[in-house]
CSV table of N, CA and C in Angstrom, one decimal:
chain,number,residue,atom,x,y,z
V,1440,GLY,N,-39.0,24.3,-15.0
V,1440,GLY,CA,-38.5,23.2,-14.2
V,1440,GLY,C,-38.9,21.8,-14.8
V,1441,GLN,N,-38.3,20.8,-14.2
V,1441,GLN,CA,-38.6,19.5,-14.6
V,1441,GLN,C,-39.5,18.8,-13.6
V,1442,LEU,N,-40.3,17.9,-14.1
V,1442,LEU,CA,-41.2,17.2,-13.3
V,1442,LEU,C,-40.7,15.8,-13.2
V,1443,LEU,N,-40.4,15.3,-12.0
V,1443,LEU,CA,-39.8,14.0,-11.8
V,1443,LEU,C,-41.0,13.1,-11.4
V,1444,LEU,N,-41.2,12.0,-12.2
V,1444,LEU,CA,-42.3,11.1,-11.9
V,1444,LEU,C,-41.7,9.8,-11.6
V,1445,ARG,N,-41.9,9.3,-10.4
V,1445,ARG,CA,-41.4,8.0,-9.9
V,1445,ARG,C,-42.5,7.0,-9.9
V,1446,LEU,N,-42.3,5.9,-10.6
V,1446,LEU,CA,-43.3,4.9,-10.6
V,1446,LEU,C,-43.2,4.0,-9.3
V,1447,ALA,N,-44.3,3.4,-8.9
V,1447,ALA,CA,-44.3,2.6,-7.7
V,1447,ALA,C,-43.3,1.4,-7.9
V,1448,GLY,N,-42.5,1.1,-7.0
V,1448,GLY,CA,-41.5,0.0,-7.1
V,1448,GLY,C,-40.2,0.5,-7.8
V,1449,ASP,N,-40.1,1.7,-8.3
V,1449,ASP,CA,-38.9,2.2,-8.9
V,1449,ASP,C,-38.0,2.9,-7.9
V,1450,ALA,N,-37.3,2.1,-7.1
V,1450,ALA,CA,-36.5,2.7,-6.0
V,1450,ALA,C,-35.2,3.3,-6.5
V,1451,ALA,N,-34.7,4.2,-5.8
V,1451,ALA,CA,-33.4,4.8,-6.2
V,1451,ALA,C,-32.3,3.7,-6.1
V,1452,GLN,N,-31.4,3.8,-7.1
V,1452,GLN,CA,-30.3,2.9,-7.2
V,1452,GLN,C,-29.0,3.6,-7.4
V,1453,ALA,N,-27.9,3.0,-7.0
V,1453,ALA,CA,-26.6,3.6,-7.3
V,1453,ALA,C,-25.6,2.5,-7.6
V,1454,ASP,N,-25.0,2.6,-8.8
V,1454,ASP,CA,-23.9,1.6,-9.2
V,1454,ASP,C,-22.6,2.1,-8.7
V,1455,LEU,N,-22.1,1.6,-7.6
V,1455,LEU,CA,-20.8,1.9,-7.1
V,1455,LEU,C,-19.8,0.8,-7.7
V,1456,ALA,N,-18.7,1.3,-8.1
V,1456,ALA,CA,-17.6,0.4,-8.6
V,1456,ALA,C,-16.3,0.7,-7.9
V,1457,VAL,N,-15.6,-0.4,-7.6
V,1457,VAL,CA,-14.3,-0.2,-7.0
V,1457,VAL,C,-13.2,-0.9,-7.8
V,1458,PHE,N,-12.0,-0.2,-7.8
V,1458,PHE,CA,-10.9,-0.7,-8.6
V,1458,PHE,C,-9.7,-0.7,-7.6
V,1459,LYS,N,-8.8,-1.7,-7.8
V,1459,LYS,CA,-7.6,-1.8,-6.9
V,1459,LYS,C,-6.4,-2.2,-7.7
V,1460,THR,N,-5.3,-1.5,-7.5
V,1460,THR,CA,-4.1,-1.7,-8.2
V,1460,THR,C,-2.9,-1.7,-7.2
V,1461,THR,N,-1.8,-2.3,-7.6
V,1461,THR,CA,-0.6,-2.2,-6.7
V,1461,THR,C,0.6,-1.7,-7.6
V,1462,SER,N,1.4,-0.9,-7.0
V,1462,SER,CA,2.6,-0.4,-7.7
V,1462,SER,C,3.8,-1.3,-7.3
V,1463,THR,N,3.6,-2.3,-6.4
V,1463,THR,CA,4.6,-3.1,-5.9
V,1463,THR,C,4.3,-4.6,-6.1
V,1464,PRO,N,4.3,-5.1,-7.3
V,1464,PRO,CA,3.9,-6.5,-7.5
V,1464,PRO,C,4.8,-7.6,-6.9
V,1465,ASN,N,6.1,-7.2,-6.6
V,1465,ASN,CA,7.0,-8.2,-6.0
V,1465,ASN,C,7.7,-7.5,-4.8
V,1466,VAL,N,7.5,-8.1,-3.6
V,1466,VAL,CA,8.1,-7.4,-2.4
V,1466,VAL,C,8.8,-8.5,-1.6
V,1467,LEU,N,10.0,-8.2,-1.1
V,1467,LEU,CA,10.7,-9.1,-0.2
V,1467,LEU,C,10.3,-8.8,1.2
V,1468,PRO,N,10.5,-9.7,2.1
V,1468,PRO,CA,10.2,-9.4,3.6
V,1468,PRO,C,10.9,-8.2,4.0
V,1469,GLY,N,10.2,-7.3,4.7
V,1469,GLY,CA,10.8,-6.0,5.2
V,1469,GLY,C,10.6,-4.9,4.2
V,1470,GLY,N,10.2,-5.3,2.9
V,1470,GLY,CA,10.0,-4.2,1.9
V,1470,GLY,C,8.6,-3.6,2.0
V,1471,LYS,N,8.6,-2.4,1.4
V,1471,LYS,CA,7.3,-1.6,1.4
V,1471,LYS,C,6.4,-2.1,0.2
V,1472,LEU,N,5.1,-2.1,0.5
V,1472,LEU,CA,4.1,-2.4,-0.5
V,1472,LEU,C,3.1,-1.3,-0.6
V,1473,ALA,N,2.5,-1.1,-1.7
V,1473,ALA,CA,1.5,0.0,-1.9
V,1473,ALA,C,0.3,-0.5,-2.8
V,1474,PHE,N,-0.9,-0.1,-2.3
V,1474,PHE,CA,-2.1,-0.3,-3.1
V,1474,PHE,C,-2.8,1.0,-3.3
V,1475,GLN,N,-3.6,1.1,-4.4
V,1475,GLN,CA,-4.4,2.2,-4.6
V,1475,GLN,C,-5.9,1.7,-4.9
V,1476,LEU,N,-6.8,2.2,-4.1
V,1476,LEU,CA,-8.2,1.9,-4.3
V,1476,LEU,C,-9.0,3.1,-4.8
V,1477,VAL,N,-9.8,2.9,-5.8
V,1477,VAL,CA,-10.6,4.0,-6.3
V,1477,VAL,C,-12.1,3.5,-6.4
V,1478,VAL,N,-13.0,4.3,-5.8
V,1478,VAL,CA,-14.4,4.0,-5.8
V,1478,VAL,C,-15.1,5.1,-6.6
V,1479,VAL,N,-16.0,4.7,-7.5
V,1479,VAL,CA,-16.7,5.7,-8.3
V,1479,VAL,C,-18.2,5.4,-8.2
V,1480,ASN,N,-19.0,6.4,-8.1
V,1480,ASN,CA,-20.5,6.3,-8.1
V,1480,ASN,C,-21.0,6.6,-9.5
V,1481,HIS,N,-21.4,5.5,-10.3
V,1481,HIS,CA,-21.9,5.7,-11.6
V,1481,HIS,C,-23.4,6.1,-11.7
V,1482,GLY,N,-24.0,6.2,-10.5
V,1482,GLY,CA,-25.4,6.6,-10.4
V,1482,GLY,C,-26.4,5.5,-10.7
V,1483,PRO,N,-27.6,5.8,-10.9
V,1483,PRO,CA,-28.2,7.1,-11.2
V,1483,PRO,C,-28.5,8.0,-10.0
V,1484,ALA,N,-28.3,7.5,-8.7
V,1484,ALA,CA,-28.6,8.3,-7.6
V,1484,ALA,C,-27.3,8.5,-6.7
V,1485,ALA,N,-27.3,9.6,-6.0
V,1485,ALA,CA,-26.2,9.8,-5.0
V,1485,ALA,C,-26.4,8.9,-3.8
V,1486,VAL,N,-25.3,8.6,-3.1
V,1486,VAL,CA,-25.3,7.8,-1.9
V,1486,VAL,C,-24.8,8.7,-0.8
V,1487,SER,N,-25.4,8.5,0.4
V,1487,SER,CA,-24.9,9.3,1.6
V,1487,SER,C,-24.0,8.4,2.5
V,1488,ALA,N,-24.0,7.1,2.2
V,1488,ALA,CA,-23.3,6.2,3.1
V,1488,ALA,C,-22.7,5.0,2.4
V,1489,ALA,N,-21.7,5.4,1.5
V,1489,ALA,CA,-20.9,4.3,0.8
V,1489,ALA,C,-20.0,3.8,1.9
V,1490,ARG,N,-19.9,2.4,1.9
V,1490,ARG,CA,-19.0,1.8,2.8
V,1490,ARG,C,-17.9,1.0,2.1
V,1491,LEU,N,-16.7,1.3,2.4
V,1491,LEU,CA,-15.6,0.6,1.8
V,1491,LEU,C,-14.9,-0.3,2.9
V,1492,GLU,N,-14.6,-1.5,2.6
V,1492,GLU,CA,-13.9,-2.4,3.5
V,1492,GLU,C,-12.7,-3.1,2.9
V,1493,ASP,N,-11.6,-2.9,3.4
V,1493,ASP,CA,-10.4,-3.6,2.9
V,1493,ASP,C,-9.6,-4.1,4.1
V,1494,LEU,N,-9.6,-5.4,4.3
V,1494,LEU,CA,-9.0,-6.1,5.4
V,1494,LEU,C,-7.6,-6.7,4.9
V,1495,MET,N,-6.5,-6.1,5.3
V,1495,MET,CA,-5.2,-6.6,4.9
V,1495,MET,C,-5.0,-8.0,5.4
V,1496,PRO,N,-4.4,-8.9,4.5
V,1496,PRO,CA,-4.1,-10.2,4.9
V,1496,PRO,C,-3.0,-10.3,6.0
V,1497,SER,N,-2.9,-11.3,6.7
V,1497,SER,CA,-1.8,-11.5,7.7
V,1497,SER,C,-0.5,-11.5,6.9
V,1498,GLY,N,0.5,-10.9,7.5
V,1498,GLY,CA,1.8,-10.8,6.8
V,1498,GLY,C,2.1,-9.4,6.3
V,1499,VAL,N,1.2,-8.5,6.6
V,1499,VAL,CA,1.4,-7.1,6.2
V,1499,VAL,C,1.3,-6.3,7.5
V,1500,ASP,N,2.3,-5.5,7.8
V,1500,ASP,CA,2.4,-4.7,9.0
V,1500,ASP,C,2.5,-3.2,8.6
V,1501,GLU,N,2.3,-2.4,9.7
V,1501,GLU,CA,2.5,-0.9,9.5
V,1501,GLU,C,1.6,-0.3,8.4
V,1502,VAL,N,0.4,-0.7,8.4
V,1502,VAL,CA,-0.6,-0.3,7.3
V,1502,VAL,C,-1.0,1.1,7.7
V,1503,ARG,N,-0.9,2.0,6.6
V,1503,ARG,CA,-1.3,3.4,6.7
V,1503,ARG,C,-2.1,3.7,5.4
V,1504,TRP,N,-3.1,4.6,5.5
V,1504,TRP,CA,-3.8,5.0,4.4
V,1504,TRP,C,-4.3,6.5,4.4
V,1505,THR,N,-4.5,7.0,3.2
V,1505,THR,CA,-5.0,8.4,3.1
V,1505,THR,C,-6.2,8.3,2.1
V,1506,CYS,N,-7.1,9.2,2.3
V,1506,CYS,CA,-8.3,9.2,1.4
V,1506,CYS,C,-8.4,10.6,0.8
V,1507,SER,N,-8.6,10.7,-0.5
V,1507,SER,CA,-8.8,12.0,-1.2
V,1507,SER,C,-10.1,11.8,-2.0
V,1508,ALA,N,-10.9,12.9,-2.1
V,1508,ALA,CA,-12.2,12.9,-2.7
V,1508,ALA,C,-12.2,13.8,-3.9
V,1509,ARG,N,-13.1,13.5,-4.9
V,1509,ARG,CA,-13.2,14.3,-6.1
V,1509,ARG,C,-14.7,14.4,-6.5
V,1510,GLY,N,-15.1,15.4,-7.2
V,1510,GLY,CA,-16.5,15.5,-7.7
V,1510,GLY,C,-17.5,15.7,-6.6
V,1511,GLY,N,-17.2,16.3,-5.5
V,1511,GLY,CA,-18.2,16.5,-4.4
V,1511,GLY,C,-18.3,15.4,-3.4
V,1512,ALA,N,-17.5,14.3,-3.6
V,1512,ALA,CA,-17.5,13.2,-2.6
V,1512,ALA,C,-16.8,13.7,-1.3
V,1513,VAL,N,-17.2,13.1,-0.2
V,1513,VAL,CA,-16.6,13.4,1.1
V,1513,VAL,C,-16.2,12.1,1.8
V,1514,CYS,N,-14.9,12.0,2.1
V,1514,CYS,CA,-14.3,10.9,2.8
V,1514,CYS,C,-14.7,11.0,4.3
V,1515,GLY,N,-15.1,9.9,4.9
V,1515,GLY,CA,-15.5,9.8,6.3
V,1515,GLY,C,-14.3,10.1,7.2
V,1516,ALA,N,-13.0,9.9,6.7
V,1516,ALA,CA,-11.8,10.2,7.4
V,1516,ALA,C,-10.7,10.5,6.4
V,1517,ALA,N,-9.8,11.4,6.7
V,1517,ALA,CA,-8.8,11.7,5.7
V,1517,ALA,C,-7.6,10.7,5.7
V,1518,ALA,N,-7.4,10.0,6.8
V,1518,ALA,CA,-6.3,9.1,6.9
V,1518,ALA,C,-6.5,8.2,8.1
V,1519,GLY,N,-5.8,7.1,8.1
V,1519,GLY,CA,-5.9,6.1,9.2
V,1519,GLY,C,-4.7,5.2,9.2
V,1520,GLN,N,-4.7,4.3,10.2
V,1520,GLN,CA,-3.7,3.2,10.2
V,1520,GLN,C,-4.3,2.0,10.8
V,1521,GLY,N,-3.7,0.8,10.6
V,1521,GLY,CA,-4.2,-0.4,11.1
V,1521,GLY,C,-4.6,-1.3,9.9
V,1522,ALA,N,-4.5,-2.6,10.1
V,1522,ALA,CA,-4.7,-3.6,9.1
V,1522,ALA,C,-6.2,-3.6,8.5
V,1523,ASP,N,-7.2,-3.2,9.3
V,1523,ASP,CA,-8.5,-3.2,8.8
V,1523,ASP,C,-9.0,-1.8,8.4
V,1524,ILE,N,-9.2,-1.6,7.1
V,1524,ILE,CA,-9.7,-0.3,6.6
V,1524,ILE,C,-11.2,-0.3,6.4
V,1525,ARG,N,-11.9,0.4,7.2
V,1525,ARG,CA,-13.3,0.6,7.0
V,1525,ARG,C,-13.6,2.1,6.9
V,1526,LEU,N,-14.1,2.5,5.8
V,1526,LEU,CA,-14.3,3.9,5.5
V,1526,LEU,C,-15.7,4.2,5.0
V,1527,ALA,N,-16.3,5.2,5.5
V,1527,ALA,CA,-17.6,5.7,4.9
V,1527,ALA,C,-17.4,6.9,4.1
V,1528,ALA,N,-18.2,7.1,3.1
V,1528,ALA,CA,-18.1,8.3,2.2
V,1528,ALA,C,-19.5,8.7,1.7
V,1529,ALA,N,-19.7,9.9,1.5
V,1529,ALA,CA,-20.8,10.5,0.8
V,1529,ALA,C,-20.4,10.7,-0.7
V,1530,MET,N,-21.2,10.2,-1.7
V,1530,MET,CA,-20.8,10.2,-3.0
V,1530,MET,C,-21.9,10.6,-4.0
V,1531,PRO,N,-21.9,11.9,-4.5
V,1531,PRO,CA,-22.8,12.3,-5.5
V,1531,PRO,C,-22.5,11.4,-6.8
V,1532,VAL,N,-23.4,11.5,-7.7
V,1532,VAL,CA,-23.3,10.8,-9.0
V,1532,VAL,C,-22.0,11.4,-9.7
V,1533,GLY,N,-21.2,10.5,-10.2
V,1533,GLY,CA,-19.9,10.9,-10.9
V,1533,GLY,C,-18.8,11.2,-10.0
V,1534,ALA,N,-19.0,11.2,-8.7
V,1534,ALA,CA,-17.9,11.4,-7.7
V,1534,ALA,C,-17.0,10.2,-7.5
V,1535,SER,N,-15.8,10.4,-7.0
V,1535,SER,CA,-14.9,9.3,-6.7
V,1535,SER,C,-14.1,9.6,-5.4
V,1536,ILE,N,-13.7,8.5,-4.8
V,1536,ILE,CA,-12.7,8.7,-3.7
V,1536,ILE,C,-11.5,7.8,-4.1
V,1537,THR,N,-10.3,8.2,-3.7
V,1537,THR,CA,-9.1,7.4,-3.9
V,1537,THR,C,-8.4,7.2,-2.6
V,1538,ILE,N,-8.1,5.9,-2.3
V,1538,ILE,CA,-7.5,5.6,-1.0
V,1538,ILE,C,-6.1,5.0,-1.4
V,1539,ASP,N,-5.0,5.7,-0.9
V,1539,ASP,CA,-3.7,5.2,-1.1
V,1539,ASP,C,-3.2,4.5,0.2
V,1540,VAL,N,-2.8,3.2,0.1
V,1540,VAL,CA,-2.5,2.3,1.2
V,1540,VAL,C,-1.0,1.9,1.1
V,1541,THR,N,-0.3,2.0,2.2
V,1541,THR,CA,1.1,1.5,2.3
V,1541,THR,C,1.2,0.6,3.4
V,1542,GLY,N,2.2,-0.3,3.4
V,1542,GLY,CA,2.5,-1.2,4.5
V,1542,GLY,C,3.9,-1.8,4.3
V,1543,VAL,N,4.2,-2.7,5.2
V,1543,VAL,CA,5.5,-3.4,5.1
V,1543,VAL,C,5.2,-4.9,5.1
V,1544,MET,N,5.9,-5.6,4.1
V,1544,MET,CA,5.7,-7.1,4.0
V,1544,MET,C,6.5,-7.7,5.2
V,1545,ALA,N,5.8,-8.4,6.1
V,1545,ALA,CA,6.4,-8.9,7.3
V,1545,ALA,C,6.9,-10.3,7.0
V,1546,GLN,N,6.3,-11.1,6.1
V,1546,GLN,CA,6.8,-12.4,5.9
V,1546,GLN,C,6.6,-12.8,4.4
V,1547,ALA,N,7.3,-13.9,4.0
V,1547,ALA,CA,7.2,-14.4,2.7
V,1547,ALA,C,6.2,-15.6,2.7
V,1548,GLY,N,5.9,-16.1,1.6
V,1548,GLY,CA,5.1,-17.3,1.6
V,1548,GLY,C,4.3,-17.4,0.3
V,1549,GLY,N,4.7,-16.8,-0.8
V,1549,GLY,CA,3.9,-16.9,-2.0
V,1549,GLY,C,3.1,-15.6,-2.2
V,1550,PRO,N,2.1,-15.7,-3.1
V,1550,PRO,CA,1.3,-14.6,-3.5
V,1550,PRO,C,0.4,-14.2,-2.3
V,1551,LEU,N,0.3,-12.9,-2.1
V,1551,LEU,CA,-0.6,-12.3,-1.1
V,1551,LEU,C,-1.7,-11.6,-1.9
V,1552,VAL,N,-2.9,-12.0,-1.7
V,1552,VAL,CA,-4.1,-11.4,-2.4
V,1552,VAL,C,-4.8,-10.5,-1.5
V,1553,ASN,N,-5.1,-9.3,-1.9
V,1553,ASN,CA,-5.8,-8.4,-1.0
V,1553,ASN,C,-7.1,-7.9,-1.8
V,1554,THR,N,-8.2,-8.0,-1.1
V,1554,THR,CA,-9.5,-7.7,-1.8
V,1554,THR,C,-10.2,-6.6,-1.0
V,1555,VAL,N,-10.8,-5.7,-1.8
V,1555,VAL,CA,-11.6,-4.6,-1.2
V,1555,VAL,C,-13.0,-4.7,-1.7
V,1556,THR,N,-14.0,-4.3,-0.9
V,1556,THR,CA,-15.4,-4.4,-1.3
V,1556,THR,C,-16.0,-3.0,-1.0
V,1557,VAL,N,-17.1,-2.7,-1.7
V,1557,VAL,CA,-17.9,-1.5,-1.5
V,1557,VAL,C,-19.3,-1.7,-1.5
V,1558,ALA,N,-20.1,-1.0,-0.7
V,1558,ALA,CA,-21.6,-1.1,-0.7
V,1558,ALA,C,-22.2,0.2,-0.3
V,1559,SER,N,-23.5,0.3,-0.4
V,1559,SER,CA,-24.1,1.6,0.1
V,1559,SER,C,-25.5,1.2,0.7
V,1560,GLU,N,-26.2,2.3,1.1
V,1560,GLU,CA,-27.6,2.1,1.6
V,1560,GLU,C,-28.6,1.9,0.5
V,1561,LEU,N,-28.2,2.1,-0.8
V,1561,LEU,CA,-29.1,1.9,-1.9
V,1561,LEU,C,-28.8,0.6,-2.6
V,1562,PRO,N,-29.8,0.0,-3.3
V,1562,PRO,CA,-29.6,-1.2,-4.1
V,1562,PRO,C,-28.6,-0.8,-5.2
V,1563,ASP,N,-27.8,-1.8,-5.5
V,1563,ASP,CA,-26.8,-1.6,-6.6
V,1563,ASP,C,-27.1,-2.5,-7.8
V,1564,PRO,N,-27.4,-1.9,-9.0
V,1564,PRO,CA,-27.8,-2.7,-10.1
V,1564,PRO,C,-26.7,-3.6,-10.7
V,1565,MET,N,-25.5,-3.4,-10.3
V,1565,MET,CA,-24.4,-4.1,-10.9
V,1565,MET,C,-23.4,-4.5,-9.8
V,1566,LEU,N,-23.7,-5.6,-9.1
V,1566,LEU,CA,-22.9,-6.1,-8.0
V,1566,LEU,C,-21.5,-6.6,-8.4
V,1567,SER,N,-21.3,-7.0,-9.7
V,1567,SER,CA,-20.1,-7.6,-10.1
V,1567,SER,C,-18.9,-6.6,-10.0
V,1568,ASN,N,-19.1,-5.3,-9.9
V,1568,ASN,CA,-18.0,-4.3,-9.8
V,1568,ASN,C,-17.9,-3.8,-8.4
V,1569,ASN,N,-18.4,-4.5,-7.4
V,1569,ASN,CA,-18.4,-4.1,-6.0
V,1569,ASN,C,-17.2,-4.6,-5.2
V,1570,SER,N,-16.3,-5.4,-5.9
V,1570,SER,CA,-15.1,-5.9,-5.2
V,1570,SER,C,-14.0,-5.9,-6.2
V,1571,ALA,N,-12.8,-5.8,-5.8
V,1571,ALA,CA,-11.6,-5.8,-6.6
V,1571,ALA,C,-10.4,-6.4,-5.8
V,1572,SER,N,-9.5,-7.0,-6.5
V,1572,SER,CA,-8.4,-7.6,-5.8
V,1572,SER,C,-7.1,-7.2,-6.5
V,1573,ALA,N,-6.0,-7.2,-5.7
V,1573,ALA,CA,-4.6,-7.0,-6.3
V,1573,ALA,C,-3.7,-8.0,-5.6
V,1574,SER,N,-2.7,-8.5,-6.3
V,1574,SER,CA,-1.9,-9.5,-5.7
V,1574,SER,C,-0.4,-9.0,-5.7
V,1575,VAL,N,0.2,-9.4,-4.6
V,1575,VAL,CA,1.7,-9.0,-4.4
V,1575,VAL,C,2.4,-10.4,-4.2
V,1576,ASN,N,3.5,-10.6,-5.0
V,1576,ASN,CA,4.2,-11.8,-4.9
V,1576,ASN,C,5.3,-11.6,-3.8
V,1577,ALA,N,5.2,-12.4,-2.7
V,1577,ALA,CA,6.2,-12.4,-1.6
V,1577,ALA,C,6.8,-13.8,-1.6
V,1578,PRO,N,7.9,-13.9,-2.4
V,1578,PRO,CA,8.5,-15.3,-2.6
V,1578,PRO,C,8.9,-16.0,-1.3
V,1579,ALA,N,8.5,-17.2,-1.2
V,1579,ALA,CA,8.9,-18.0,-0.1
V,1579,ALA,C,10.4,-18.3,-0.2
V,1580,GLY,N,11.1,-18.3,0.9
V,1580,GLY,CA,12.6,-18.5,1.0
V,1580,GLY,C,13.4,-17.4,0.4
V,1581,ALA,N,12.7,-16.2,0.2
V,1581,ALA,CA,13.5,-15.1,-0.3
V,1581,ALA,C,14.4,-14.5,0.8
V,1582,LEU,N,15.5,-13.9,0.4
V,1582,LEU,CA,16.4,-13.3,1.3
V,1582,LEU,C,15.7,-12.0,1.9
V,1583,ALA,N,15.9,-11.8,3.1
V,1583,ALA,CA,15.5,-10.5,3.7
V,1583,ALA,C,16.3,-9.4,3.2
V,1584,SER,N,15.9,-8.2,3.4
V,1584,SER,CA,16.6,-7.0,2.9
V,1584,SER,C,18.0,-7.0,3.5
V,1585,ILE,N,19.0,-6.6,2.7
V,1585,ILE,CA,20.4,-6.6,3.1
V,1585,ILE,C,20.6,-5.2,3.8
V,1586,PRO,N,21.1,-5.2,5.0
V,1586,PRO,CA,21.3,-3.9,5.7
V,1586,PRO,C,22.4,-3.2,5.0
V,1587,THR,N,22.4,-1.9,5.1
V,1587,THR,CA,23.4,-1.0,4.6
V,1587,THR,C,24.1,-0.2,5.7
V,1588,LEU,N,25.3,0.2,5.4
V,1588,LEU,CA,26.1,1.0,6.4
V,1588,LEU,C,26.0,2.5,6.1
V,1589,GLY,N,25.9,3.3,7.1
V,1589,GLY,CA,25.9,4.8,6.9
V,1589,GLY,C,27.4,5.2,6.6
V,1590,TRP,N,27.5,6.5,6.3
V,1590,TRP,CA,28.9,7.0,6.0
V,1590,TRP,C,29.8,7.0,7.1
V,1591,LEU,N,29.3,7.2,8.4
V,1591,LEU,CA,30.2,7.1,9.5
V,1591,LEU,C,30.7,5.7,9.8
V,1592,ALA,N,29.8,4.7,9.6
V,1592,ALA,CA,30.2,3.3,9.8
V,1592,ALA,C,31.2,2.9,8.8
V,1593,LEU,N,31.0,3.4,7.5
V,1593,LEU,CA,32.0,3.1,6.5
V,1593,LEU,C,33.4,3.7,6.7
V,1594,CYS,N,33.4,4.9,7.2
V,1594,CYS,CA,34.6,5.6,7.6
V,1594,CYS,C,35.4,4.8,8.7
V,1595,LEU,N,34.6,4.4,9.7
V,1595,LEU,CA,35.3,3.7,10.8
V,1595,LEU,C,35.8,2.3,10.3
V,1596,LEU,N,35.0,1.6,9.4
V,1596,LEU,CA,35.5,0.4,8.9
V,1596,LEU,C,36.7,0.6,8.0
V,1597,SER,N,36.8,1.6,7.3
V,1597,SER,CA,38.0,1.9,6.4
V,1597,SER,C,39.2,2.2,7.3
V,1598,LEU,N,39.0,3.0,8.4
V,1598,LEU,CA,40.1,3.3,9.3
V,1598,LEU,C,40.6,2.0,10.0
V,1599,CYS,N,39.7,1.2,10.4
V,1599,CYS,CA,40.1,-0.1,11.1
V,1599,CYS,C,40.9,-1.0,10.1
V,1600,THR,N,40.4,-1.0,8.8
V,1600,THR,CA,41.1,-1.8,7.8
V,1600,THR,C,42.5,-1.3,7.5
V,1601,LEU,N,42.6,0.1,7.5
V,1601,LEU,CA,43.9,0.7,7.3
V,1601,LEU,C,44.9,0.4,8.5
V,1602,LEU,N,44.3,0.5,9.7
V,1602,LEU,CA,45.1,0.2,10.9
V,1602,LEU,C,45.6,-1.2,10.9
V,1603,VAL,N,44.7,-2.2,10.6
V,1603,VAL,CA,45.1,-3.6,10.6
V,1603,VAL,C,46.2,-3.8,9.5
V,1604,GLY,N,46.0,-3.2,8.3
V,1604,GLY,CA,47.0,-3.4,7.3
V,1604,GLY,C,48.4,-2.8,7.7
V,1605,ALA,N,48.4,-1.6,8.3
V,1605,ALA,CA,49.6,-1.0,8.8
V,1605,ALA,C,50.3,-1.9,9.8
V,1606,LEU,N,49.6,-2.5,10.7
V,1606,LEU,CA,50.1,-3.3,11.7
V,1606,LEU,C,50.7,-4.6,11.1
V,1607,TRP,N,50.0,-5.2,10.1
V,1607,TRP,CA,50.5,-6.3,9.4
V,1607,TRP,C,51.8,-6.0,8.7
V,1608,LEU,N,51.9,-4.9,8.0
V,1608,LEU,CA,53.1,-4.5,7.3
V,1608,LEU,C,54.3,-4.3,8.3
V,1609,GLN,N,54.0,-3.7,9.5
V,1609,GLN,CA,55.0,-3.5,10.5
V,1609,GLN,C,55.6,-4.8,11.0
V,1610,ARG,N,54.7,-5.8,11.2
V,1610,ARG,CA,55.2,-7.1,11.7
V,1610,ARG,C,56.0,-7.8,10.6
V,1611,LYS,N,55.7,-7.6,9.3
V,1611,LYS,CA,56.4,-8.2,8.2
V,1611,LYS,C,57.7,-7.6,7.9
V,1612,GLY,N,58.0,-6.5,8.5
V,1612,GLY,CA,59.3,-5.8,8.3
V,1612,GLY,C,59.2,-4.5,7.7
V,1613,GLY,N,58.0,-3.9,7.7
V,1613,GLY,CA,57.9,-2.5,7.2
V,1613,GLY,C,57.5,-2.4,5.8
V,1614,TRP,N,57.4,-1.1,5.3
V,1614,TRP,CA,57.0,-0.8,4.0
V,1614,TRP,C,58.0,-1.3,3.0
V,1615,GLY,N,59.3,-1.3,3.4
V,1615,GLY,CA,60.4,-1.7,2.4
V,1615,GLY,C,60.4,-3.1,2.0
V,1616,SER,N,59.8,-4.0,2.8
V,1616,SER,CA,59.8,-5.4,2.5
V,1616,SER,C,58.9,-5.8,1.4
V,1617,LEU,N,58.1,-4.9,0.9
V,1617,LEU,CA,57.2,-5.2,-0.2
V,1617,LEU,C,57.9,-5.0,-1.6
V,1618,ARG,N,59.1,-4.4,-1.6
V,1618,ARG,CA,59.8,-4.2,-2.9
V,1618,ARG,C,60.4,-5.4,-3.4
């Protein structure tokens, strides 16, 4: 076996790192946006209470998220909803959790910056990788999504157009007047 010798003042540490990306860099009002958060424990110690916090900025509605774990990590919850994401996780060394977040852009007004932070019960020797941000461009003055018609509405619209055209032709003297 191995003998582990810990010197006085040599407390356990865990370097947690968080990364954040978006697959939707440009979103119009009413459009869907998506973020992915990844937290990794680079060690040297395991953590039993990693805490992730991601507070969505105003202008994002219908926020939903799912958490998946790898390498022996355990998500405190598998899924959730609401603009404030607060999640606990147990993370052995080398383990990671991935949180996929979706929402709807409620308003325009320029770039929307979203930041996530992570911490644990242990000291972190590298605090510079404990937060990450991703930006979504929500252009001010952009047009809202254009509504579309379903097949039934299109059929009714076509039928009405045909009927109005036939009535117009009848008032002008029938089909023969076009020759």
